[in-house]
Amino acid sequence: MDPAVVLVAITLTALFTPISCSPEHPQAPNSTRRHDYCVLGAGPAGLQMGHFLAKSHRDYVILERNSGPGSFFNFYPRHRKLISINKIYTGRQNREFSLRHDWNSLLSDRPDLLFKRISRDFYPDADAYPRYLAMYVKELDLKVRYGVDIGSVRASDPGGSSGRSYVLTDQYGSQYSCGVLLVSTGLWVPQQVPFVGSDLVEGYESISVDPEEYRNQAVLILGKGNSAFETAQSIMGRASRVHLYSPNPVRLAWQTHYVGDLRAVNNEVLDTYQLKSLDGLVEGRLEDIAIVRREGGRRKAKRGQLYLTLTELLNEGARNGSSNVSAQSLPGFHSDNFSLRQPYNRVIRCLGFHFNFSIFDSSACPPRGGGARGRLPGLTAWYEGRGTPNLFVLGAAAHSRDYRRSAGGFIHGFRYTVRAVHKVLEQRYHSSAWPATRLPTSQLLSWILKRVNEASGPYQMFSVLGDIILLHGSHCDYLEEFPIQALPQLVALSGHKVPKRGLLILVMQYGLNLNNTLGPGRAESEWTRAWKSNFLHPVLYYYDALPTDWDMHNRPTGWPLPRPKAVHHMVEDFLTEWDQPISHSQPLRRFLEHCFHTDLRAFFAESCFRFSLTSRNPPLFCRQGYLKRQGIVGNGKLRQHARDAGLMPGHQDSDDLIEDTTVPEYLPHPGAAVASGVHYDL
Amino acid sequence: MFGFILGIVLYLLPQRFTAANVPKLQECTQESFSAKLQAGRMSFIYFGRQVSPAIALFLEELERSAEALEDYGISVAKVNCSKADVEKYCASEKVLKKSYLFRGSEVLRSFDIDTVFDVNAIVSHVLFTVLFNEVRSVQIPAELLSIERLAKGKVDVVFGHVQALGLPEHRALMEAAFVYGTKYQFVLTTGGPVLKHLGVEDPSSLQAGLWFLHCKDVSRVSDRCTHTVMRKPLTTLNLHTFLQMMDVPLLTEDAADPAEVDVVYSHLHVPVLFLFAQPHTLALDRTTAESLAWRLRGEVGVVLIHRGGTDATATQKYNAAYKLPEEGATLKYITFNSVEDAVKLFREKTLPEGNRDDDEDEDEWAVLDVLDDEVAESVYRDRGLTLDLEPVAELTGDTFNGAVARRGLTAVLFYVKWDAVSMAVLQSFIEVAEALKDVLDVVLASVDCGEWTDVCSSQQISSYPKVLMYRPGELAQPYRGMLGTDSLHRFILLSHTGNPVLLSCPSEAHTFLQGGVGERCPELRPVRVLGLFGAGQDPGISVFKDAVRALRGEAHFGLFAGGQAEKWAEELSVQLPALLVSRWPGVRSQAHAIRLSSVQELLTLIRRLLLEPFPELTVDNLPWYLEQKKPLLLLFAHDGGAEKADALLEIRGLLEKGQLDAYLPCWIHMGRTPAGRSVLETYLGFLPQLPALVLSQLSTGGEVFHFPTERPLLEGTVLQWLHSVESGMEKSTGVVTDGTWTPAVPFYDFLSIMDEEMPGYASQRDPKTKTTSTKGPEEQDPGSPVNSPSPHRHSEL
């Protein structure tokens, strides 16, 4: 263990354990409460972390400025339909498997604490979500302190032996001192782009959701994401024209496999656009545009109509909004068939949200992440703020790690990353190593197949969370759902050593996706071409030594991991059931055999009997089963099949032989007296 | 010794059939005959009198054979008995029908002229006789295996099949054996099961065949020798070419232009295939070339041409070229799309007629899709059948807890459907359930862990399949025995009886030991263990009871305690507390005084007592005995026969005299345990006469010794033999392999396929050529144009 980590662990216990928390009493101003763990925000990510902290009996508190959990969902999405699917019937009874298709529930040990108890709609009403979260808080008895509005967060870094902690100040000036700060404040500050006339634009957060208010209006929506389309879909029955404008062409979730892209449930406007029914999509930079108001000629309208133009066409006065706009300032004057030449009654901004950096003091502020145009905080692969030790970011705000690549920005994804972060915390602050299942190597194949066929974490957090298998030779340690970008830090983060024989990593991945998503040849069924699978499929990476940061940084383009010693793709399956002997199981076994450099076939007891008598090193399966008295006898029919296949030497089976029931003569004769007095010295 | 002949034959081979017909058949006088014998050479001589038309025909053939046999240093002659009356040979009545092969004056063999009816028959029979010691003939697989075994690591084996002796193929084979006999071990068969062993489906339809068994490079005794089939007709010329091909490198490499390159294959009259390697895929190309060379081994010479920067010719345009052996054949360039294409080209060219090996080949190629796991394959073969789970209660997350809490014993099998081992065990489990249908208070149930994953993790199941025994109010007891119908059935029945049976008087105790009391299923013949305790030994009793609980199912237990027990023990002169162990009804029990300290120690003791001193090894019980790690003194015996009983008694005698303490004396009944047959065969290389006594130093030296069959199997001789083995005077007859089990089939290397099909796709990025778009590791989505970041992206929240 890293000495620095020991230090922090000691500090935490020393500092915080003696003080107890009594959430019922309103706190006196300027008082300070201390907790080992403070969770900021009682949304799905905060509550999910709360559950794991409670389960491991940690001193924690969840601070929430509103009066109930998940307040975001009281208002968003504006048109009140969740697009996270709530699939109640999967044809299976496996709870873990069912979570692959339940995008709303949080993780817990209670089999019934699922979202389907609240709503049975496939696309549920948004009001159901806070209700679900309230139920989750209540049934798990999570410690949430409502009405605490944290206005500032600063780091307290006294130096010396005690580690860095964070001090949070609420609206009353009360302070919370936190050994570890878990920021799960979500994304709720509307994203804006500065351009001339942005003040004339309404925001998604404030528009009317009554379609009647858009009657016969021409509406320009800035943005082409789900909120833009959701808005367009809501008003298209009343508005005269709906145009959507943004830099990038629309990206369809069913093409990109990214749930943040436009979901089919919201895409009716694509239909009316392509069928030339007065709606349309246009691409262009947002920074270059200007929205200007022009008085509508002689017929004095109540409000002037809004025109989209380009900043470069405006004169100085118009740029400052001080003078009326001339016809020459409009693009239609210069280019008579400019698409957006007609005026709009409304312009609506639907550009998404960004992380609220404003509450963080410079000492405690994570930097802006590289992706997502700086809307999200920059994080390490284990979700700790870069440069803010002991401050972790959870939930939607942690999406910078897998922005547009996986599901970490969504409940069905981050519920697993939260669990992974919790395991990191347990190891770092409490020296409790990442939970591992120890398996005999002969059992690894069936265990991998089990994970591949039911595990929901790697399935939802594809390319991000992977199972790690440490190869010790005759046995393996199986670690579930490790954030694979943090692989170079595996030893420190998990508390497990990397054995000499190396490690395997099991990841679910989408493929190259070069084909037309719905076109011919989109699916691969030949297992030898599995690496060309387009759909989600399991991939195993074998390393003989832990990859370094350098390896990770220079990994092949588009790969979640560096080039391994060997790789195995399991061919995509239409039913996502990877359990067939020829296409799935045997190729996987041969890959494992290569990694272990040993024969991993199963043998009947009879074969093990032969090998055990004629070889000093029988196959592993015999050593771990038969020679431990747990051989697989099989019945006569199966053994005959094996003989017919030429896999076992042929001879008459013993089953139909009459057993010799006479007393063997070599046994002690009845005449021999009781052999007495053999004294075992125990 | 054959070196010079090799040269001759090589030189002669092409001309053999066109050589001028100079008469070589001498007619001997009495004097020249004697001189011939004294010269000490080999000679084949016909003795005759009158010349009938049939004889005239034979003489023609004999004359032709003279020419052929001369190459081998064998002179051919005839003696006209009417002119030169050579005594002994001309005297016989059958003189018209006989010819003799002499080495010096010694007759090696006489031949009826019906046998040596033509030149081929003469040459083949004569050479076969001469090579009697070099060429082995076999009929059954065991004989071939035995030869293979001896050849491993030493010499390659040429295995030929001819339908009958004396045919041209036999001659070709014998001529080859004469030339190559010191280099390879030649083996001959005229059919029989050995051909099936080599994968010939219908041996009777096979005219002739030749297999080259690559044994020389096999280092582990457990490995089979791979073989190459000769595909061309079995003629001297083809055979010669084929054997030469076995001797040259599988693959040669060159950097020259294929038109100019001079390779060893060009001189062997075989087609030569040139494959062009690209500099950056050299390793991969080499692998491909090797695999192709293996498939075409013996037929085509494969050359890997390194494409350098200098040659701008056709090597850039095509990926291969070939040249056929025919005179004047030119180099042809070609592009293959697959290894298959290349194979096809030569198969069609060299074998215009359909060949029986084609199917075999396709199988070999499709080896990746053939299940080579015996359990997986046997379960897969039953895929059309639906298992009738009816006798087994299928438990769910809702019913599990109730079911295992019910009265009596519930045996639960935890399994997953994709695991072939689980499915094999499930079949046995159903059979047990069927057999125990009518037994009160015993229920067999199953949990599908693929579906009820919560139930399985709550029961801490981390390996499949797993059988747990549930009894109300007790922790689940894992079943630790063989996962087979008989073992499970026995275990469940035994563990279900009252354990231990409480006995109250000496007669009950006596009956118990004889198998009378508390026995629900006498047919199981369990070992009976009776705990005997005096008055006031209650702590001991509870230790005994705990131990018995853990041992439920492994034996039948009884408990006799108190004053009566004390008295009875006195009668038997046994010190208390004690265990009485009885193995067989009617056989007196053994008593063991015990000192009870902990349950674990008592458990270990009882387990040790349950082992037999001279066990019959079976598939089910072997692991128990191997744990002792002693050399096995193993008697292989078959059903009945006085010999077997005698042998057992002799060893028993030694055992009782305490002279086998260093060994584990045991025996295998070949009828009950047919797998013993292949064990014995592996030990010795053949199946000897039974009973056979073998000393297998399985965990010590790894050597195997066979008690000589000619010696009588008696206490004294066995002991003597063991002593001489110990003192290193006996030669081992075999070894127990200590090689490790490496993968039987190589894995499918996706990385190299990627490198081949999409160069660069799987390569680490070169940090020097980093583009501006790669700011950090999280931005590698090729779908997101980083240069024009868009602010419009939404989460779905």
PDB file of N, CA, C and O in Angstrom, chain B residues 482-513:
ATOM      1  N   MET B 482     -17.826 -38.163  -6.198  1.00  0.00           N
ATOM      2  CA  MET B 482     -17.884 -38.221  -7.652  1.00  0.00           C
ATOM      3  C   MET B 482     -19.271 -37.800  -8.131  1.00  0.00           C
ATOM      4  O   MET B 482     -20.284 -38.203  -7.566  1.00  0.00           O
ATOM      5  N   LEU B 483     -19.282 -37.006  -9.184  1.00  0.00           N
ATOM      6  CA  LEU B 483     -20.551 -36.543  -9.717  1.00  0.00           C
ATOM      7  C   LEU B 483     -21.038 -37.545 -10.765  1.00  0.00           C
ATOM      8  O   LEU B 483     -20.912 -37.325 -11.963  1.00  0.00           O
ATOM      9  N   GLY B 484     -21.545 -38.651 -10.250  1.00  0.00           N
ATOM     10  CA  GLY B 484     -22.059 -39.691 -11.128  1.00  0.00           C
ATOM     11  C   GLY B 484     -23.253 -40.340 -10.478  1.00  0.00           C
ATOM     12  O   GLY B 484     -23.455 -40.231  -9.265  1.00  0.00           O
ATOM     13  N   THR B 485     -24.021 -41.030 -11.275  1.00  0.00           N
ATOM     14  CA  THR B 485     -25.271 -41.603 -10.779  1.00  0.00           C
ATOM     15  C   THR B 485     -25.045 -42.509  -9.571  1.00  0.00           C
ATOM     16  O   THR B 485     -25.682 -42.353  -8.534  1.00  0.00           O
ATOM     17  N   ASP B 486     -24.114 -43.450  -9.713  1.00  0.00           N
ATOM     18  CA  ASP B 486     -23.929 -44.428  -8.639  1.00  0.00           C
ATOM     19  C   ASP B 486     -23.447 -43.779  -7.346  1.00  0.00           C
ATOM     20  O   ASP B 486     -23.975 -44.041  -6.266  1.00  0.00           O
ATOM     21  N   SER B 487     -22.444 -42.937  -7.473  1.00  0.00           N
ATOM     22  CA  SER B 487     -21.876 -42.334  -6.277  1.00  0.00           C
ATOM     23  C   SER B 487     -22.897 -41.466  -5.554  1.00  0.00           C
ATOM     24  O   SER B 487     -23.014 -41.505  -4.334  1.00  0.00           O
ATOM     25  N   LEU B 488     -23.629 -40.678  -6.342  1.00  0.00           N
ATOM     26  CA  LEU B 488     -24.616 -39.798  -5.732  1.00  0.00           C
ATOM     27  C   LEU B 488     -25.728 -40.586  -5.069  1.00  0.00           C
ATOM     28  O   LEU B 488     -26.158 -40.283  -3.956  1.00  0.00           O
ATOM     29  N   HIS B 489     -26.164 -41.600  -5.762  1.00  0.00           N
ATOM     30  CA  HIS B 489     -27.242 -42.437  -5.271  1.00  0.00           C
ATOM     31  C   HIS B 489     -26.846 -43.067  -3.943  1.00  0.00           C
ATOM     32  O   HIS B 489     -27.560 -43.020  -2.948  1.00  0.00           O
ATOM     33  N   ARG B 490     -25.652 -43.594  -3.928  1.00  0.00           N
ATOM     34  CA  ARG B 490     -25.135 -44.244  -2.736  1.00  0.00           C
ATOM     35  C   ARG B 490     -24.995 -43.230  -1.597  1.00  0.00           C
ATOM     36  O   ARG B 490     -25.401 -43.473  -0.466  1.00  0.00           O
ATOM     37  N   PHE B 491     -24.446 -42.086  -1.936  1.00  0.00           N
ATOM     38  CA  PHE B 491     -24.214 -41.062  -0.919  1.00  0.00           C
ATOM     39  C   PHE B 491     -25.530 -40.619  -0.287  1.00  0.00           C
ATOM     40  O   PHE B 491     -25.653 -40.511   0.933  1.00  0.00           O
ATOM     41  N   ILE B 492     -26.512 -40.381  -1.124  1.00  0.00           N
ATOM     42  CA  ILE B 492     -27.790 -39.884  -0.601  1.00  0.00           C
ATOM     43  C   ILE B 492     -28.436 -40.940   0.288  1.00  0.00           C
ATOM     44  O   ILE B 492     -28.904 -40.654   1.387  1.00  0.00           O
ATOM     45  N   LEU B 493     -28.424 -42.186  -0.170  1.00  0.00           N
ATOM     46  CA  LEU B 493     -29.046 -43.239   0.629  1.00  0.00           C
ATOM     47  C   LEU B 493     -28.321 -43.417   1.961  1.00  0.00           C
ATOM     48  O   LEU B 493     -28.941 -43.526   3.015  1.00  0.00           O
ATOM     49  N   LEU B 494     -27.003 -43.437   1.903  1.00  0.00           N
ATOM     50  CA  LEU B 494     -26.244 -43.661   3.126  1.00  0.00           C
ATOM     51  C   LEU B 494     -26.383 -42.490   4.093  1.00  0.00           C
ATOM     52  O   LEU B 494     -26.464 -42.676   5.302  1.00  0.00           O
ATOM     53  N   SER B 495     -26.398 -41.288   3.544  1.00  0.00           N
ATOM     54  CA  SER B 495     -26.436 -40.159   4.458  1.00  0.00           C
ATOM     55  C   SER B 495     -27.842 -39.960   5.000  1.00  0.00           C
ATOM     56  O   SER B 495     -28.046 -39.212   5.938  1.00  0.00           O
ATOM     57  N   HIS B 496     -28.784 -40.642   4.393  1.00  0.00           N
ATOM     58  CA  HIS B 496     -30.151 -40.460   4.837  1.00  0.00           C
ATOM     59  C   HIS B 496     -30.516 -41.367   6.007  1.00  0.00           C
ATOM     60  O   HIS B 496     -31.475 -41.137   6.712  1.00  0.00           O
ATOM     61  N   THR B 497     -29.733 -42.403   6.227  1.00  0.00           N
ATOM     62  CA  THR B 497     -30.053 -43.297   7.339  1.00  0.00           C
ATOM     63  C   THR B 497     -29.714 -42.600   8.652  1.00  0.00           C
ATOM     64  O   THR B 497     -28.919 -41.668   8.674  1.00  0.00           O
ATOM     65  N   GLY B 498     -30.314 -43.049   9.718  1.00  0.00           N
ATOM     66  CA  GLY B 498     -30.028 -42.473  11.019  1.00  0.00           C
ATOM     67  C   GLY B 498     -28.545 -42.574  11.297  1.00  0.00           C
ATOM     68  O   GLY B 498     -27.957 -43.639  11.174  1.00  0.00           O
ATOM     69  N   ASN B 499     -27.942 -41.476  11.613  1.00  0.00           N
ATOM     70  CA  ASN B 499     -26.498 -41.488  11.754  1.00  0.00           C
ATOM     71  C   ASN B 499     -26.073 -40.849  13.051  1.00  0.00           C
ATOM     72  O   ASN B 499     -26.385 -39.694  13.280  1.00  0.00           O
ATOM     73  N   PRO B 500     -25.358 -41.476  13.894  1.00  0.00           N
ATOM     74  CA  PRO B 500     -25.090 -42.905  13.833  1.00  0.00           C
ATOM     75  C   PRO B 500     -26.288 -43.704  14.370  1.00  0.00           C
ATOM     76  O   PRO B 500     -27.123 -43.168  15.085  1.00  0.00           O
ATOM     77  N   VAL B 501     -26.337 -44.988  14.034  1.00  0.00           N
ATOM     78  CA  VAL B 501     -27.383 -45.862  14.578  1.00  0.00           C
ATOM     79  C   VAL B 501     -27.021 -46.143  16.036  1.00  0.00           C
ATOM     80  O   VAL B 501     -25.886 -46.502  16.334  1.00  0.00           O
ATOM     81  N   LEU B 502     -27.983 -45.942  16.922  1.00  0.00           N
ATOM     82  CA  LEU B 502     -27.703 -46.169  18.345  1.00  0.00           C
ATOM     83  C   LEU B 502     -27.978 -47.634  18.674  1.00  0.00           C
ATOM     84  O   LEU B 502     -29.065 -48.149  18.392  1.00  0.00           O
ATOM     85  N   LEU B 503     -26.975 -48.297  19.240  1.00  0.00           N
ATOM     86  CA  LEU B 503     -27.105 -49.722  19.526  1.00  0.00           C
ATOM     87  C   LEU B 503     -27.123 -49.902  21.033  1.00  0.00           C
ATOM     88  O   LEU B 503     -26.442 -49.186  21.771  1.00  0.00           O
ATOM     89  N   SER B 504     -27.896 -50.897  21.480  1.00  0.00           N
ATOM     90  CA  SER B 504     -28.080 -50.990  22.925  1.00  0.00           C
ATOM     91  C   SER B 504     -27.558 -52.288  23.520  1.00  0.00           C
ATOM     92  O   SER B 504     -27.462 -52.413  24.737  1.00  0.00           O
ATOM     93  N   CYS B 505     -27.232 -53.292  22.718  1.00  0.00           N
ATOM     94  CA  CYS B 505     -26.707 -54.515  23.314  1.00  0.00           C
ATOM     95  C   CYS B 505     -25.694 -55.164  22.383  1.00  0.00           C
ATOM     96  O   CYS B 505     -25.669 -54.874  21.185  1.00  0.00           O
ATOM     97  N   PRO B 506     -24.873 -56.020  22.918  1.00  0.00           N
ATOM     98  CA  PRO B 506     -23.820 -56.620  22.092  1.00  0.00           C
ATOM     99  C   PRO B 506     -24.355 -57.337  20.863  1.00  0.00           C
ATOM    100  O   PRO B 506     -23.735 -57.279  19.801  1.00  0.00           O
ATOM    101  N   SER B 507     -25.506 -57.950  20.978  1.00  0.00           N
ATOM    102  CA  SER B 507     -25.973 -58.698  19.810  1.00  0.00           C
ATOM    103  C   SER B 507     -26.352 -57.729  18.695  1.00  0.00           C
ATOM    104  O   SER B 507     -26.089 -57.978  17.516  1.00  0.00           O
ATOM    105  N   GLU B 508     -26.952 -56.597  19.102  1.00  0.00           N
ATOM    106  CA  GLU B 508     -27.270 -55.592  18.099  1.00  0.00           C
ATOM    107  C   GLU B 508     -25.995 -55.086  17.433  1.00  0.00           C
ATOM    108  O   GLU B 508     -25.929 -54.909  16.219  1.00  0.00           O
ATOM    109  N   ALA B 509     -25.004 -54.831  18.288  1.00  0.00           N
ATOM    110  CA  ALA B 509     -23.734 -54.330  17.765  1.00  0.00           C
ATOM    111  C   ALA B 509     -23.141 -55.336  16.790  1.00  0.00           C
ATOM    112  O   ALA B 509     -22.638 -54.965  15.716  1.00  0.00           O
ATOM    113  N   HIS B 510     -23.261 -56.596  17.172  1.00  0.00           N
ATOM    114  CA  HIS B 510     -22.721 -57.637  16.313  1.00  0.00           C
ATOM    115  C   HIS B 510     -23.462 -57.668  14.973  1.00  0.00           C
ATOM    116  O   HIS B 510     -22.861 -57.687  13.901  1.00  0.00           O
ATOM    117  N   THR B 511     -24.796 -57.617  15.078  1.00  0.00           N
ATOM    118  CA  THR B 511     -25.588 -57.636  13.847  1.00  0.00           C
ATOM    119  C   THR B 511     -25.280 -56.407  13.006  1.00  0.00           C
ATOM    120  O   THR B 511     -25.226 -56.478  11.780  1.00  0.00           O
ATOM    121  N   PHE B 512     -25.093 -55.279  13.666  1.00  0.00           N
ATOM    122  CA  PHE B 512     -24.773 -54.051  12.936  1.00  0.00           C
ATOM    123  C   PHE B 512     -23.509 -54.242  12.091  1.00  0.00           C
ATOM    124  O   PHE B 512     -23.472 -53.930  10.904  1.00  0.00           O
ATOM    125  N   LEU B 513     -22.512 -54.794  12.755  1.00  0.00           N
ATOM    126  CA  LEU B 513     -21.250 -54.965  12.031  1.00  0.00           C
ATOM    127  C   LEU B 513     -21.406 -55.949  10.878  1.00  0.00           C
ATOM    128  O   LEU B 513     -20.713 -55.859   9.865  1.00  0.00           O
TER     129      LEU B 513
END
